RNA sequence: UGGGGCGUCGUCUAAGGGCAGGACAUGGGACUUUGAAUCCCAUUAUGAUGGUUCGAAUCCAUCCGCCCCAACCA
């Protein structure tokens, strides 16, 4: 097995090991808490593999929790997509699906408790005033003039906020912590804001909504989460996470641990920006095969195994990091190589007439789908007088090291005969339109009897018996290694060649009936998948998943 | 110039007082009916300076660099 059944260790697993060894915990409970305001991307896959992987390896459980505290941005479509993506990745929350919104009543009760204890107050200041009085990184903030209201008044006001007596944004409930704290998150953070917004789950029951900080640790506590894993930017929120937890009575305290989020070269992993690409029509949708979303990668032809193996390989640590996209591609190829059946597909056809093959004669040549694995079966390749080969596989004036076809030279037709090019036909523009050639009849699936060496092998199809196919050649969405970095607008950094459509490709008959999502390797070219939406048996549309490595092209040849 | 983090090959990540290891990438070679795969070889790293120690990537000090925080976003 290439894929490890247990993920490699990391600093978080070490912490868990210690917690188990010291009997601080007897079981491990994690959670994956997406906000349903967009589709999951490969960065989320890292978090999913981490959280669900830990639950699997420690025989604990991992909850799927929709972090839906902000009704303005959340939709059911996203909830459904998130669940589909997590399942496709190969993980199961075993019925532990929760929503932060389900905790709204409990959160509100706890808020009243804080108010009664003088630990929270209703602030009448506007968002603008709150911002202005928060202070700066180096100077303390000024307390709100409403900070010292009595618990009775605060309780009355909070209840009226909840009942809807005040307009949106006119008041907030704030925790009373420390306006002079060097940690801005502790300068009387907002716990509730007034917002008359329909919530997908609670409807119009609430007009006040809890903030992330107030809801998250409490949700973790309610669910009995032991280790609450999140990304580095929440590090400064941990003191607040802990402060809130200290104010309420819960049987166990979850521990927040932060790790570095995933970055990948030539890739943008920002839900907001990815959403902009979709909204502005720069891609065909969240599942555009160029998108680093899980839905996009799935449609592109990536396998869940590859994504999981990749997540194991990148590791988990606290240092900011950017993984080279080559690691992702290599992981994918490594898995596809051992399992995906081979076929021949001529991308840009060039006609070859075999002069010593009589018209109408068909030789059916047996060819295995996988050279190393006879159990994968085989198919018959029809060989006829007229063939197509790849335009790139012929050069009238071959460059140094060119091993393919040129006038007077021989090349191996994969699985079939050795072919010699006799003459070249060109059109008025000097474009090569046809090759005349002869085959060596003694080389059918074998080597020349006289022991002469034939350097290259090229793929081919029968001209009359091959089938048409549409090929979508995908390349990276961005031309720059770090799109959107600094002041740059990612829209100006899109790769204009991220999609090239070839409608004139010819495939061997065995592939023409491919079912949607069926994967093939087109030899010497790359791995392809029949598009989930646009491909039909008999009218195939293939997406390039990833090209084969090409050390010839790389060497500048 | 407050607070919180982080610095190990080009990239990601191990080793946490005792041989700096792996993967990807890169270069070379072997093999090849996929210029793929496979195999072999090679290159390259502990941010800096001091200190403790028989011995420091690891402990201490100072410095340098990078990231995050001033939404009623998450």
mmCIF file of N, CA and C in Angstrom, chain A residues 16-29 58-61 224 226-227 252:
data_model
loop_
_atom_site.group_PDB
_atom_site.id
_atom_site.type_symbol
_atom_site.label_atom_id
_atom_site.label_comp_id
_atom_site.label_asym_id
_atom_site.label_seq_id
_atom_site.Cartn_x
_atom_site.Cartn_y
_atom_site.Cartn_z
ATOM 1 N N UNK A 16 -1.836 15.194 22.028
ATOM 2 C CA UNK A 16 -2.897 14.234 22.341
ATOM 3 C C UNK A 16 -2.323 13.013 23.069
ATOM 4 N N UNK A 17 -1.169 12.553 22.579
ATOM 5 C CA UNK A 17 -0.518 11.417 23.246
ATOM 6 C C UNK A 17 -0.263 11.728 24.720
ATOM 7 N N UNK A 18 0.207 12.936 24.971
ATOM 8 C CA UNK A 18 0.490 13.329 26.351
ATOM 9 C C UNK A 18 -0.795 13.423 27.179
ATOM 10 N N UNK A 19 -1.847 13.981 26.562
ATOM 11 C CA UNK A 19 -3.117 14.107 27.277
ATOM 12 C C UNK A 19 -3.703 12.741 27.626
ATOM 13 N N UNK A 20 -3.478 11.781 26.734
ATOM 14 C CA UNK A 20 -3.969 10.433 26.988
ATOM 15 C C UNK A 20 -3.101 9.749 28.055
ATOM 16 N N UNK A 21 -1.793 9.952 27.947
ATOM 17 C CA UNK A 21 -0.862 9.322 28.887
ATOM 18 C C UNK A 21 -1.079 9.852 30.302
ATOM 19 N N UNK A 22 -1.387 11.147 30.402
ATOM 20 C CA UNK A 22 -1.576 11.743 31.728
ATOM 21 C C UNK A 22 -3.002 11.575 32.229
ATOM 22 N N UNK A 23 -3.826 10.919 31.415
ATOM 23 C CA UNK A 23 -5.240 10.691 31.760
ATOM 24 C C UNK A 23 -6.031 11.981 31.850
ATOM 25 N N UNK A 24 -5.518 13.031 31.237
ATOM 26 C CA UNK A 24 -6.312 14.266 31.161
ATOM 27 C C UNK A 24 -7.580 13.990 30.371
ATOM 28 N N UNK A 25 -7.425 13.149 29.351
ATOM 29 C CA UNK A 25 -8.578 12.713 28.571
ATOM 30 C C UNK A 25 -8.531 11.195 28.428
ATOM 31 N N UNK A 26 -9.738 10.606 28.307
ATOM 32 C CA UNK A 26 -9.760 9.176 28.041
ATOM 33 C C UNK A 26 -10.237 8.929 26.618
ATOM 34 N N UNK A 27 -10.760 9.971 25.984
ATOM 35 C CA UNK A 27 -11.150 9.830 24.587
ATOM 36 C C UNK A 27 -10.859 11.140 23.879
ATOM 37 N N UNK A 28 -10.784 11.057 22.570
ATOM 38 C CA UNK A 28 -10.439 12.226 21.774
ATOM 39 C C UNK A 28 -11.637 12.609 20.910
ATOM 40 N N UNK A 29 -12.042 13.866 21.020
ATOM 41 C CA UNK A 29 -13.152 14.354 20.199
ATOM 42 C C UNK A 29 -12.697 15.634 19.487
ATOM 43 N N UNK A 58 -7.249 7.570 16.791
ATOM 44 C CA UNK A 58 -7.356 7.474 18.251
ATOM 45 C C UNK A 58 -8.676 6.844 18.682
ATOM 46 N N UNK A 59 -9.408 6.338 17.691
ATOM 47 C CA UNK A 59 -10.702 5.724 17.971
ATOM 48 C C UNK A 59 -11.616 6.658 18.762
ATOM 49 N N UNK A 60 -11.583 7.899 18.375
ATOM 50 C CA UNK A 60 -12.490 8.879 18.985
ATOM 51 C C UNK A 60 -13.551 9.228 17.969
ATOM 52 N N UNK A 61 -13.984 10.487 17.961
ATOM 53 C CA UNK A 61 -14.942 10.875 16.936
ATOM 54 C C UNK A 61 -14.679 12.304 16.502
ATOM 55 N N UNK A 224 -18.457 18.550 23.857
ATOM 56 C CA UNK A 224 -17.440 17.726 24.494
ATOM 57 C C UNK A 224 -16.183 17.566 23.660
ATOM 58 N N UNK A 226 -12.485 17.748 22.742
ATOM 59 C CA UNK A 226 -11.300 17.779 23.605
ATOM 60 C C UNK A 226 -10.205 18.654 23.016
ATOM 61 N N UNK A 227 -10.055 18.570 21.699
ATOM 62 C CA UNK A 227 -8.995 19.330 21.033
ATOM 63 C C UNK A 227 -9.611 20.091 19.869
ATOM 64 N N UNK A 252 -16.281 19.998 30.878
ATOM 65 C CA UNK A 252 -14.892 19.883 30.404
ATOM 66 C C UNK A 252 -14.534 21.064 29.514
#
